[in-house]
PDB file of C-alpha atoms in Angstrom:
ATOM      1  CA  MET B   1      35.655  -3.011  -7.224  1.00 81.00           C
ATOM      2  CA  ASN B   2      35.151   0.776  -7.723  1.00 90.00           C
ATOM      3  CA  GLU B   3      33.402   2.995  -5.667  1.00 93.00           C
ATOM      4  CA  GLU B   4      30.235   3.314  -7.953  1.00 93.00           C
ATOM      5  CA  MET B   5      29.916  -0.430  -7.993  1.00 94.00           C
ATOM      6  CA  GLU B   6      29.903  -0.503  -4.143  1.00 96.00           C
ATOM      7  CA  THR B   7      27.530   1.921  -3.974  1.00 96.00           C
ATOM      8  CA  ILE B   8      25.091   0.113  -6.273  1.00 97.00           C
ATOM      9  CA  CYS B   9      25.812  -3.068  -4.211  1.00 97.00           C
ATOM     10  CA  PHE B  10      24.845  -1.527  -1.133  1.00 98.00           C
ATOM     11  CA  GLN B  11      21.686  -0.014  -2.477  1.00 98.00           C
ATOM     12  CA  ILE B  12      20.589  -3.415  -3.396  1.00 98.00           C
ATOM     13  CA  ILE B  13      21.642  -4.628  -0.033  1.00 99.00           C
ATOM     14  CA  SER B  14      19.681  -1.740   1.634  1.00 99.00           C
ATOM     15  CA  TYR B  15      16.343  -2.126  -0.481  1.00 99.00           C
ATOM     16  CA  ALA B  16      16.506  -6.075   0.105  1.00 99.00           C
ATOM     17  CA  GLY B  17      17.017  -5.464   3.788  1.00 99.00           C
ATOM     18  CA  ASP B  18      13.968  -3.244   3.945  1.00 99.00           C
ATOM     19  CA  ALA B  19      11.754  -5.445   2.021  1.00 99.00           C
ATOM     20  CA  LYS B  20      12.852  -8.369   4.528  1.00 99.00           C
ATOM     21  CA  SER B  21      11.906  -6.269   7.453  1.00 99.00           C
ATOM     22  CA  CYS B  22       8.616  -5.298   5.742  1.00 99.00           C
ATOM     23  CA  TYR B  23       7.753  -9.095   5.055  1.00 99.00           C
ATOM     24  CA  MET B  24       8.631 -10.209   8.508  1.00 99.00           C
ATOM     25  CA  GLU B  25       6.377  -7.260  10.105  1.00 99.00           C
ATOM     26  CA  ALA B  26       3.593  -8.527   7.837  1.00 99.00           C
ATOM     27  CA  ILE B  27       4.039 -12.107   9.677  1.00 99.00           C
ATOM     28  CA  GLN B  28       3.742 -10.146  13.145  1.00 99.00           C
ATOM     29  CA  GLU B  29       0.666  -8.340  11.920  1.00 99.00           C
ATOM     30  CA  ALA B  30      -0.966 -11.349  10.676  1.00 98.00           C
ATOM     31  CA  LYS B  31      -0.145 -13.145  14.202  1.00 98.00           C
ATOM     32  CA  GLN B  32      -2.142 -10.493  15.730  1.00 98.00           C
ATOM     33  CA  ASN B  33      -5.215 -11.048  13.298  1.00 97.00           C
ATOM     34  CA  ASN B  34      -4.303  -7.654  11.550  1.00 98.00           C
ATOM     35  CA  PHE B  35      -4.460  -8.971   7.987  1.00 98.00           C
ATOM     36  CA  GLU B  36      -4.965  -5.689   6.237  1.00 98.00           C
ATOM     37  CA  GLN B  37      -2.080  -4.433   7.682  1.00 99.00           C
ATOM     38  CA  ALA B  38      -0.244  -7.545   6.907  1.00 99.00           C
ATOM     39  CA  GLY B  39      -1.292  -7.090   3.393  1.00 98.00           C
ATOM     40  CA  LEU B  40       0.104  -3.256   3.526  1.00 99.00           C
ATOM     41  CA  ARG B  41       3.532  -4.568   4.824  1.00 99.00           C
ATOM     42  CA  ILE B  42       3.668  -7.166   1.941  1.00 99.00           C
ATOM     43  CA  GLN B  43       2.848  -4.235  -0.467  1.00 99.00           C
ATOM     44  CA  GLU B  44       5.504  -1.917   1.163  1.00 99.00           C
ATOM     45  CA  GLY B  45       8.063  -4.899   0.728  1.00 99.00           C
ATOM     46  CA  ASP B  46       7.085  -5.221  -2.630  1.00 99.00           C
ATOM     47  CA  LYS B  47       7.966  -1.720  -3.448  1.00 99.00           C
ATOM     48  CA  SER B  48      11.208  -1.940  -1.981  1.00 99.00           C
ATOM     49  CA  PHE B  49      12.057  -5.349  -3.548  1.00 99.00           C
ATOM     50  CA  ALA B  50      11.210  -3.916  -6.786  1.00 99.00           C
ATOM     51  CA  GLN B  51      13.589  -0.864  -6.241  1.00 99.00           C
ATOM     52  CA  GLY B  52      16.593  -3.516  -5.593  1.00 98.00           C
ATOM     53  CA  HIS B  53      15.501  -5.624  -8.581  1.00 98.00           C
ATOM     54  CA  HIS B  54      15.466  -2.368 -10.693  1.00 98.00           C
ATOM     55  CA  VAL B  55      19.232  -1.609  -9.435  1.00 98.00           C
ATOM     56  CA  HIS B  56      20.170  -5.095 -10.166  1.00 97.00           C
ATOM     57  CA  ALA B  57      18.516  -5.386 -13.477  1.00 97.00           C
ATOM     58  CA  GLU B  58      20.575  -2.323 -14.770  1.00 96.00           C
ATOM     59  CA  LEU B  59      23.572  -4.231 -13.733  1.00 95.00           C
ATOM     60  CA  ILE B  60      22.580  -7.033 -15.938  1.00 96.00           C
ATOM     61  CA  ARG B  61      21.767  -4.678 -18.721  1.00 96.00           C
ATOM     62  CA  ARG B  62      25.113  -2.922 -18.646  1.00 95.00           C
ATOM     63  CA  GLU B  63      26.950  -6.318 -18.741  1.00 94.00           C
ATOM     64  CA  CYS B  64      24.541  -7.615 -21.580  1.00 97.00           C
ATOM     65  CA  SER B  65      25.648  -4.336 -23.425  1.00 97.00           C
ATOM     66  CA  GLY B  66      29.257  -5.313 -23.297  1.00 96.00           C
ATOM     67  CA  GLU B  67      30.245  -3.274 -20.204  1.00 93.00           C
ATOM     68  CA  SER B  68      32.576  -5.165 -17.826  1.00 91.00           C
ATOM     69  CA  VAL B  69      30.736  -5.311 -14.416  1.00 92.00           C
ATOM     70  CA  PRO B  70      33.255  -6.388 -11.595  1.00 90.00           C
ATOM     71  CA  VAL B  71      32.076  -9.244  -9.476  1.00 92.00           C
ATOM     72  CA  GLY B  72      33.225  -9.340  -5.801  1.00 93.00           C
ATOM     73  CA  LEU B  73      32.104 -10.669  -2.431  1.00 96.00           C
ATOM     74  CA  VAL B  74      29.785  -7.363  -1.978  1.00 96.00           C
ATOM     75  CA  LEU B  75      27.828  -7.941  -5.164  1.00 96.00           C
ATOM     76  CA  ILE B  76      27.421 -11.718  -4.433  1.00 97.00           C
ATOM     77  CA  HIS B  77      26.229 -10.633  -0.960  1.00 98.00           C
ATOM     78  CA  ALA B  78      23.864  -8.377  -2.381  1.00 98.00           C
ATOM     79  CA  GLU B  79      22.325 -10.870  -4.842  1.00 97.00           C
ATOM     80  CA  ASP B  80      21.929 -13.483  -1.589  1.00 98.00           C
ATOM     81  CA  GLN B  81      20.087 -10.833  -0.016  1.00 98.00           C
ATOM     82  CA  MET B  82      17.788 -10.437  -3.001  1.00 98.00           C
ATOM     83  CA  MET B  83      17.169 -14.120  -3.010  1.00 98.00           C
ATOM     84  CA  SER B  84      16.895 -14.080   0.860  1.00 98.00           C
ATOM     85  CA  ALA B  85      13.932 -11.343   0.578  1.00 99.00           C
ATOM     86  CA  GLU B  86      12.233 -13.186  -2.105  1.00 98.00           C
ATOM     87  CA  MET B  87      12.182 -16.275   0.156  1.00 99.00           C
ATOM     88  CA  THR B  88      11.123 -14.390   3.162  1.00 99.00           C
ATOM     89  CA  LYS B  89       8.280 -12.962   1.014  1.00 99.00           C
ATOM     90  CA  MET B  90       7.220 -16.529   0.118  1.00 99.00           C
ATOM     91  CA  MET B  91       7.165 -17.817   3.640  1.00 99.00           C
ATOM     92  CA  ALA B  92       5.380 -14.599   4.844  1.00 99.00           C
ATOM     93  CA  GLU B  93       2.650 -15.222   2.560  1.00 99.00           C
ATOM     94  CA  GLU B  94       2.245 -18.861   3.654  1.00 99.00           C
ATOM     95  CA  TRP B  95       2.141 -17.605   7.482  1.00 98.00           C
ATOM     96  CA  ILE B  96      -0.303 -15.126   6.661  1.00 98.00           C
ATOM     97  CA  ASP B  97      -2.543 -17.688   5.100  1.00 98.00           C
ATOM     98  CA  TRP B  98      -2.045 -19.849   7.865  1.00 98.00           C
ATOM     99  CA  TYR B  99      -2.979 -17.343  10.467  1.00 98.00           C
ATOM    100  CA  ARG B 100      -5.948 -16.319   8.474  1.00 98.00           C
ATOM    101  CA  ASN B 101      -7.282 -19.994   8.270  1.00 97.00           C
ATOM    102  CA  GLN B 102      -6.649 -20.196  11.927  1.00 96.00           C
ATOM    103  CA  GLU B 103      -8.822 -17.374  12.529  1.00 93.00           C
ATOM    104  CA  GLU B 104     -11.446 -18.184  10.351  1.00 92.00           C
ATOM    105  CA  GLU B 105     -11.668 -21.669  12.028  1.00 91.00           C
ATOM    106  CA  ARG B 106     -12.144 -20.116  15.441  1.00 87.00           C
ATOM    107  CA  VAL B 107     -15.055 -18.005  14.350  1.00 76.00           C
TER     108      VAL B 107
END
């Protein structure tokens, strides 16, 4: 794997990590009944995830146009981190809904 490809992979990993952190922060905000802040953290995470997705989509575009894209453990890890971020978002949204429902039932 060349240096450019490593840089691209680490960009994806970084964006996915930022997104996951935001989604986890959203859960913590919801846990404290800060639902507006939770929503903002989800939006922030979505922006990071979209940046990572954009970088990943560029790799797919390259390969579809005939360019050879080397596959190595770092790329596999980057893709795994993207999938993990996506799952974290889905779970965060479920937890936010659950905390919101709990708060509404208390009132």
